[in-house]
Tab-separated table of C-alpha atoms in Angstrom:
chain	number	residue	atom	x	y	z
W	27	THR	CA	217.174	-19.519	-42.557
W	28	SER	CA	217.980	-18.893	-46.188
W	29	ARG	CA	219.047	-21.444	-48.795
W	30	ASP	CA	222.481	-19.832	-48.695
W	31	ASN	CA	222.729	-20.534	-44.994
W	32	PRO	CA	220.945	-23.807	-44.409
W	33	CYS	CA	220.054	-24.855	-40.863
W	34	SER	CA	222.440	-27.547	-39.610
W	35	ALA	CA	220.921	-28.042	-36.062
W	36	PHE	CA	218.011	-26.820	-34.051
W	37	GLN	CA	216.536	-27.626	-30.672
W	38	PHE	CA	213.953	-26.415	-28.191
W	39	SER	CA	214.894	-26.321	-24.564
W	40	ASN	CA	213.309	-28.943	-22.246
W	41	GLY	CA	210.763	-26.318	-21.000
W	42	GLY	CA	210.047	-25.098	-24.460
W	43	HIS	CA	210.807	-21.468	-23.687
W	44	ILE	CA	214.122	-21.302	-25.588
W	45	PHE	CA	214.777	-22.113	-29.273
W	46	ALA	CA	218.405	-22.515	-30.527
W	47	TYR	CA	219.658	-23.133	-34.020
W	48	CYS	CA	222.742	-22.978	-36.299
W	49	ASP	CA	222.385	-21.422	-39.736
W	50	SER	CA	225.867	-22.578	-40.886
W	51	GLU	CA	227.214	-19.129	-40.031
W	52	ARG	CA	226.466	-18.571	-36.342
W	53	THR	CA	224.698	-20.400	-33.478
W	54	ARG	CA	221.846	-18.472	-31.891
W	55	ALA	CA	219.392	-18.962	-29.085
W	56	PHE	CA	216.087	-16.944	-28.537
W	57	GLU	CA	213.309	-16.710	-26.047
W	58	VAL	CA	210.229	-18.245	-27.699
W	59	ALA	CA	207.678	-15.932	-26.220
W	60	GLY	CA	209.254	-12.493	-26.807
W	61	GLY	CA	211.867	-13.265	-29.433
W	62	LYS	CA	214.730	-11.891	-27.226
W	63	GLU	CA	218.156	-13.047	-28.442
W	64	LEU	CA	220.015	-14.812	-25.633
W	65	LEU	CA	223.047	-16.000	-27.499
W	66	ASN	CA	224.750	-15.160	-30.804
W	67	VAL	CA	228.105	-16.832	-31.200
W	68	ASP	CA	230.555	-17.586	-33.992
W	69	LEU	CA	229.994	-21.347	-34.246
W	70	LYS	CA	229.244	-22.258	-37.836
W	71	LYS	CA	229.814	-26.013	-37.663
W	72	THR	CA	227.359	-26.887	-34.916
W	73	ARG	CA	225.641	-30.217	-35.667
W	74	ARG	CA	223.866	-30.903	-32.398
W	75	ILE	CA	222.474	-28.812	-29.501
W	76	VAL	CA	221.632	-30.159	-26.040
W	77	PHE	CA	220.148	-28.363	-23.106
W	78	THR	CA	220.808	-29.294	-19.464
W	79	PRO	CA	217.843	-30.589	-17.397
W	80	ARG	CA	216.869	-27.143	-16.047
W	81	ASP	CA	217.790	-25.295	-19.268
W	82	SER	CA	220.441	-23.198	-17.579
W	83	HIS	CA	223.166	-24.339	-20.034
W	84	MET	CA	223.257	-25.235	-23.639
W	85	ILE	CA	225.872	-27.586	-25.182
W	86	THR	CA	226.886	-27.587	-28.822
W	87	TYR	CA	228.644	-30.323	-30.880
W	88	GLU	CA	230.637	-29.941	-34.075
W	89	PRO	CA	232.776	-32.371	-36.099
W	90	TYR	CA	236.042	-33.183	-34.370
W	91	VAL	CA	239.234	-31.491	-35.444
W	92	THR	CA	242.518	-31.269	-33.631
W	93	TYR	CA	241.880	-27.706	-32.548
W	94	GLY	CA	238.218	-28.281	-31.871
W	95	GLN	CA	236.445	-28.512	-28.491
W	96	LYS	CA	232.886	-28.814	-27.208
W	97	VAL	CA	231.550	-25.565	-25.651
W	98	CYS	CA	229.027	-25.158	-22.962
W	99	PHE	CA	227.086	-21.886	-22.763
W	100	SER	CA	225.133	-20.508	-19.870
W	101	VAL	CA	221.939	-19.197	-21.464
W	102	VAL	CA	221.087	-17.410	-18.210
W	103	HIS	CA	224.298	-15.418	-17.730
W	104	ASP	CA	225.649	-15.469	-21.311
W	105	ARG	CA	228.821	-17.169	-20.020
W	106	ILE	CA	230.944	-19.487	-22.112
W	107	GLU	CA	232.558	-22.550	-20.497
W	108	GLU	CA	234.948	-25.113	-22.114
W	109	THR	CA	234.225	-28.690	-21.368
W	110	TRP	CA	233.663	-32.159	-22.699
W	111	MET	CA	230.216	-33.602	-22.908
W	112	PRO	CA	228.930	-33.990	-19.294
W	113	GLN	CA	225.799	-35.622	-17.894
W	114	PHE	CA	223.734	-33.684	-15.417
W	115	SER	CA	221.618	-34.656	-12.413
W	116	ASP	CA	217.991	-33.546	-12.784
W	117	ASP	CA	218.504	-30.594	-10.451
W	118	GLU	CA	221.816	-29.700	-12.025
W	119	SER	CA	223.513	-30.019	-8.616
W	120	ALA	CA	226.154	-32.346	-10.159
W	121	ALA	CA	227.674	-32.793	-13.575
W	122	VAL	CA	229.802	-35.874	-14.529
W	123	ARG	CA	232.165	-36.215	-17.450
W	124	LEU	CA	234.431	-39.050	-18.517
W	125	VAL	CA	238.219	-38.496	-18.945
W	126	GLY	CA	240.176	-41.708	-19.542
W	127	SER	CA	239.242	-44.078	-16.761
W	128	GLU	CA	238.039	-41.354	-14.392
W	129	LEU	CA	234.667	-39.936	-13.846
W	130	LEU	CA	235.032	-36.326	-12.812
W	131	VAL	CA	232.174	-34.911	-10.697
W	132	HIS	CA	231.554	-31.131	-10.834
W	133	GLU	CA	229.308	-29.528	-8.304
W	134	GLY	CA	226.612	-27.497	-10.046
W	135	CYS	CA	227.665	-26.168	-13.508
W	136	HIS	CA	231.113	-25.060	-12.592
W	137	PHE	CA	233.719	-26.696	-14.829
W	138	GLY	CA	236.780	-24.809	-13.837
W	139	LYS	CA	237.796	-27.736	-11.548
W	140	TYR	CA	236.301	-31.012	-10.469
W	141	ASP	CA	235.226	-31.694	-6.863
W	142	ARG	CA	235.805	-35.391	-6.758
W	143	LYS	CA	236.526	-38.338	-9.048
W	144	ILE	CA	235.626	-42.005	-9.420
W	145	VAL	CA	238.217	-44.306	-10.985
W	146	VAL	CA	236.675	-47.167	-13.055
W	147	GLN	CA	239.105	-49.379	-15.018
W	148	ASN	CA	238.392	-49.731	-18.797
W	149	ILE	CA	235.195	-47.656	-18.567
W	150	LYS	CA	233.595	-46.951	-21.905
W	151	ASN	CA	230.430	-45.104	-21.105
W	152	PHE	CA	228.225	-44.122	-18.182
W	153	ALA	CA	224.762	-42.951	-17.180
W	154	VAL	CA	223.818	-40.639	-14.308
W	155	SER	CA	220.631	-41.492	-12.410
W	156	PRO	CA	217.598	-39.220	-12.632
W	157	GLY	CA	215.425	-38.192	-9.699
W	158	PRO	CA	216.417	-36.838	-6.194
W	159	ALA	CA	219.451	-37.730	-4.142
W	160	PRO	CA	221.197	-40.027	-3.439
W	161	LEU	CA	222.551	-39.961	-6.950
W	162	HIS	CA	224.140	-42.952	-8.678
W	163	VAL	CA	226.117	-43.589	-11.802
W	164	ALA	CA	226.045	-46.724	-13.934
W	165	CYS	CA	229.394	-47.576	-15.564
W	166	TYR	CA	230.055	-49.945	-18.386
W	167	SER	CA	233.442	-51.692	-19.058
W	168	PRO	CA	233.498	-53.955	-22.153
W	169	SER	CA	234.720	-57.533	-22.034
W	170	SER	CA	238.423	-58.051	-23.075
W	171	GLY	CA	239.957	-61.451	-23.678
W	172	SER	CA	239.097	-63.644	-20.622
W	173	THR	CA	237.825	-60.607	-18.644
W	174	PRO	CA	234.040	-60.259	-18.761
W	175	GLY	CA	232.239	-57.092	-19.495
W	176	ARG	CA	230.770	-55.416	-16.457
W	177	VAL	CA	228.116	-52.899	-15.541
W	178	GLN	CA	228.310	-51.546	-12.051
W	179	VAL	CA	226.238	-48.903	-10.246
W	180	ARG	CA	228.078	-46.693	-7.792
W	181	CYS	CA	227.195	-43.824	-5.535
W	182	LEU	CA	228.173	-40.385	-6.620
W	183	ASP	CA	229.218	-39.419	-3.130
W	184	PRO	CA	232.309	-40.777	-1.253
W	185	PRO	CA	233.260	-43.561	-0.727
W	186	PHE	CA	231.615	-44.242	-4.090
W	187	SER	CA	230.278	-47.611	-3.018
W	188	ALA	CA	229.105	-50.162	-5.565
W	189	VAL	CA	225.359	-50.925	-4.877
W	190	ALA	CA	224.799	-53.293	-7.844
W	191	ALA	CA	226.886	-54.999	-10.545
W	192	LYS	CA	226.585	-57.519	-13.307
W	193	ASN	CA	229.277	-59.372	-15.290
W	194	PHE	CA	228.657	-60.772	-18.779
W	195	PHE	CA	230.752	-62.234	-21.621
W	196	LYS	CA	230.465	-61.569	-25.291
W	197	THR	CA	229.726	-57.858	-25.184
W	198	GLU	CA	231.218	-55.052	-27.215
W	199	LYS	CA	228.859	-52.207	-26.218
W	200	ALA	CA	226.028	-51.549	-23.772
W	201	VAL	CA	223.200	-48.999	-23.670
W	202	MET	CA	222.183	-48.221	-20.119
W	203	GLN	CA	218.780	-46.662	-19.344
W	204	TRP	CA	217.706	-45.550	-15.927
W	205	ASN	CA	214.022	-45.715	-14.914
W	206	SER	CA	212.341	-42.365	-14.076
W	207	ARG	CA	212.802	-42.978	-10.409
W	208	GLY	CA	216.542	-43.645	-10.505
W	209	THR	CA	216.034	-46.994	-8.794
W	210	ALA	CA	216.815	-49.486	-11.608
W	211	VAL	CA	218.969	-49.661	-14.703
W	212	LEU	CA	218.084	-51.446	-17.862
W	213	VAL	CA	221.102	-52.634	-19.939
W	214	LEU	CA	221.032	-53.623	-23.567
W	215	ALA	CA	224.341	-55.410	-24.117
W	216	SER	CA	225.336	-56.410	-27.684
W	217	THR	CA	228.011	-57.580	-30.049
W	218	ASP	CA	228.325	-56.695	-33.711
W	219	VAL	CA	228.698	-60.422	-34.742
W	220	ASP	CA	226.409	-63.311	-33.864
W	221	SER	CA	228.740	-66.255	-33.023
W	222	SER	CA	225.987	-68.654	-34.108
W	223	ASN	CA	225.601	-66.889	-37.516
W	224	GLN	CA	221.831	-66.810	-37.029
W	225	SER	CA	221.429	-62.969	-36.984
W	226	TYR	CA	222.790	-60.281	-39.205
W	227	TYR	CA	222.320	-57.814	-36.395
W	228	GLY	CA	224.738	-59.562	-33.933
W	229	GLU	CA	223.706	-60.669	-30.492
W	230	GLN	CA	221.848	-58.714	-27.865
W	231	HIS	CA	220.892	-59.475	-24.265
W	232	VAL	CA	218.889	-57.447	-21.695
W	233	TYR	CA	219.951	-57.159	-18.063
W	234	LEU	CA	218.345	-55.387	-15.098
W	235	LEU	CA	220.186	-53.952	-12.048
W	236	ASN	CA	218.078	-52.885	-9.090
W	237	VAL	CA	219.612	-50.219	-6.833
W	238	ASN	CA	217.469	-50.707	-3.736
W	239	SER	CA	217.862	-54.488	-3.518
W	240	GLY	CA	221.203	-54.833	-5.201
W	241	ASP	CA	219.848	-57.587	-7.402
W	242	SER	CA	221.137	-57.985	-10.980
W	243	PHE	CA	220.008	-60.547	-13.584
W	244	LYS	CA	219.484	-61.383	-17.188
W	245	VAL	CA	215.932	-60.779	-18.450
W	246	LEU	CA	214.683	-63.995	-19.905
W	247	LEU	CA	212.924	-63.565	-23.282
W	248	SER	CA	210.567	-66.140	-24.599
W	249	LYS	CA	211.778	-66.134	-28.200
W	250	ALA	CA	215.267	-66.362	-29.714
W	251	GLY	CA	216.727	-63.611	-31.881
W	252	PRO	CA	217.886	-60.040	-31.781
W	253	VAL	CA	216.607	-57.418	-29.361
W	254	HIS	CA	215.159	-54.623	-31.476
W	255	ALA	CA	214.277	-52.183	-28.715
W	256	ALA	CA	214.087	-51.995	-24.865
W	257	LYS	CA	212.510	-48.970	-23.164
W	258	TRP	CA	211.184	-47.979	-19.750
W	259	ASN	CA	207.589	-47.023	-19.049
W	260	PRO	CA	207.672	-43.363	-17.842
W	261	ASN	CA	206.087	-44.612	-14.588
W	262	GLY	CA	209.402	-46.345	-13.801
W	263	ARG	CA	207.668	-49.577	-12.626
W	264	GLU	CA	207.926	-51.627	-15.776
W	265	PHE	CA	209.689	-51.805	-19.104
W	266	CYS	CA	209.003	-53.112	-22.587
W	267	VAL	CA	211.146	-55.184	-24.948
W	268	CYS	CA	210.734	-55.851	-28.667
W	269	TYR	CA	212.632	-59.039	-29.507
W	270	GLY	CA	213.080	-62.111	-31.584
W	271	PHE	CA	213.428	-63.138	-35.153
W	272	MET	CA	210.707	-61.843	-37.457
W	273	PRO	CA	207.885	-61.924	-36.764
W	274	ALA	CA	208.937	-60.376	-33.488
W	275	MET	CA	207.271	-60.248	-30.084
W	276	VAL	CA	206.760	-57.415	-27.614
W	277	GLY	CA	206.731	-58.111	-23.861
W	278	ILE	CA	206.138	-55.963	-20.708
W	279	TYR	CA	208.180	-56.789	-17.605
W	280	ASN	CA	208.079	-55.679	-14.004
W	281	LEU	CA	211.054	-54.837	-11.803
W	282	ARG	CA	211.615	-58.461	-10.946
W	283	GLY	CA	212.046	-59.337	-14.673
W	284	ASP	CA	208.718	-61.203	-14.822
W	285	GLU	CA	206.819	-60.917	-18.123
W	286	THR	CA	203.370	-59.620	-17.268
W	287	PHE	CA	202.147	-59.314	-20.856
W	288	HIS	CA	203.172	-60.055	-24.356
W	289	THR	CA	201.685	-59.511	-27.847
W	290	ASP	CA	201.307	-62.109	-30.607
W	291	GLU	CA	204.036	-62.309	-33.125
W	292	GLY	CA	204.063	-59.678	-35.791
W	293	PRO	CA	206.263	-57.380	-38.030
W	294	ARG	CA	207.668	-55.111	-35.356
W	295	ASN	CA	211.037	-53.467	-34.630
W	296	ASP	CA	210.391	-50.441	-32.344
W	297	ILE	CA	208.343	-49.419	-29.351
W	298	PHE	CA	207.274	-46.053	-27.830
W	299	TYR	CA	205.364	-45.009	-24.662
W	300	ASN	CA	203.379	-41.868	-24.409
W	301	ALA	CA	204.487	-39.323	-21.759
W	302	PHE	CA	202.070	-40.746	-19.120
W	303	GLY	CA	202.969	-44.438	-19.762
W	304	SER	CA	199.325	-45.305	-20.382
W	305	ILE	CA	199.671	-46.065	-24.127
W	306	LEU	CA	202.213	-48.251	-25.797
W	307	LEU	CA	202.918	-47.910	-29.538
W	308	THR	CA	204.496	-50.895	-31.353
W	309	CYS	CA	205.844	-50.294	-34.823
W	310	GLY	CA	207.120	-52.198	-37.845
W	311	PHE	CA	209.089	-49.672	-39.902
W	312	GLY	CA	212.079	-49.398	-42.153
W	313	ASN	CA	213.129	-52.517	-43.976
W	314	LEU	CA	209.940	-54.347	-42.838
W	315	GLY	CA	208.133	-52.241	-45.421
W	316	LYS	CA	204.612	-52.782	-43.973
W	317	GLY	CA	204.700	-49.826	-41.595
W	318	LYS	CA	202.296	-51.364	-39.111
W	319	MET	CA	201.413	-49.425	-35.947
W	320	GLU	CA	199.513	-50.711	-32.978
W	321	PHE	CA	198.370	-48.633	-30.000
W	322	TRP	CA	197.902	-50.601	-26.765
W	323	ASP	CA	196.167	-49.634	-23.493
W	324	VAL	CA	198.946	-50.545	-20.995
W	325	GLU	CA	196.681	-50.904	-17.968
W	326	LYS	CA	193.985	-52.998	-19.644
W	327	LYS	CA	196.496	-54.717	-21.901
W	328	LYS	CA	194.201	-54.380	-24.885
W	329	LEU	CA	194.665	-53.183	-28.427
W	330	ILE	CA	193.147	-49.749	-29.014
W	331	VAL	CA	193.639	-49.371	-32.750
W	332	ALA	CA	195.958	-50.486	-35.542
W	333	ALA	CA	197.010	-48.893	-38.750
W	334	SER	CA	199.452	-49.458	-41.654
W	335	PHE	CA	201.588	-47.012	-43.591
W	336	VAL	CA	203.753	-48.416	-46.406
W	337	ASN	CA	207.429	-47.554	-46.499
W	338	VAL	CA	207.464	-45.341	-43.402
W	339	PHE	CA	210.729	-44.475	-41.643
W	340	ILE	CA	210.548	-42.986	-38.135
W	341	ALA	CA	212.970	-40.461	-36.675
W	342	THR	CA	213.469	-39.809	-33.029
C-alpha cells in the first residue's frame, strides 16, 4: 500500500493460501499462489481480520458506530453475511454467538436464523471447544454482590447439560482456554484491584475444569503474587503458568493440577510453546528491561539455551 493509503489491518488465512488486508480505502483478499482477487469491498475502517477455522469465511472488525455492524464474508462464494462475532467449531459445523444472556447456535455458516439457543444468566463471555464432537461451550458469569462468579461447561446439543462447573468469588473477568483435545478448560480469573494492596496488577487465580471427569479445582501455585501468563501445551496434556512476584517462577502442570516441573526464580512475565509442544520459551520483556529468553526442552526438562536482549517488547 502507499503512504497515502496506509495499511490498517492484514491477515493470512489459517492455511496460508489467502492474504487479506485493508488499505484505508477498501478491504481485499487474494489467493497467495496465483494472486487472484477473491474479495474487494468498500470497507475502509477495517481494524482486524479473522478467518474461520477452515478459511471458508472471513470476519472484519471496525470501530463501533451506531450504524455500524460486523460483516462476515464467504471467501469461497463471495457472499456477504451480517452477523456479530461468532466462534466456530473446528469443522465449521457450528457457529455460536452471544446475544444478551443467550448463546445462539447456528448450524454451519448460515446466519439467517439460529437453530437452537442456550440461556445462561449474566453471561459475559464464552469459548467453544476445539476438536471433534461432542462439542462443548465454556461460559463465564462474573460475580455480583453476594453471588459468586461461575464458569460452567455445557454441551452444545440439547438438553445442553452442564458437565463441569466452578464457582469463585472476587472475580471481574476470566480468560478461558481449551486444550487442543477439547477435554479441559484452563481459566485465568482476575480482578483489577488487589484487596491486599500487594500487587499493582490486581489478583489472579488459575482454575481447571475437566470435561471427562467433571472435576473442577483451583490450581495451587507455590509462590504468591500475580499470574503473568497461563498457556496450554499444544499436546493438550499439560499447561504452563508464569506466576509470582518478581523474580517470577514458571511451572508445568498435568491435567490433575500437579506441578511436574518448575524453574528457578527469574525475571519472567510471559511464556510460549512451539507448535509441537516440545520447546518452551520463557521471557522477561517490557518493563523488566532485561529481555531474558530461555528455551527449555519440555520432555527432558532441561535448559537448551538462554539469551538476553535489552528493552525488547514482544507482539503476539
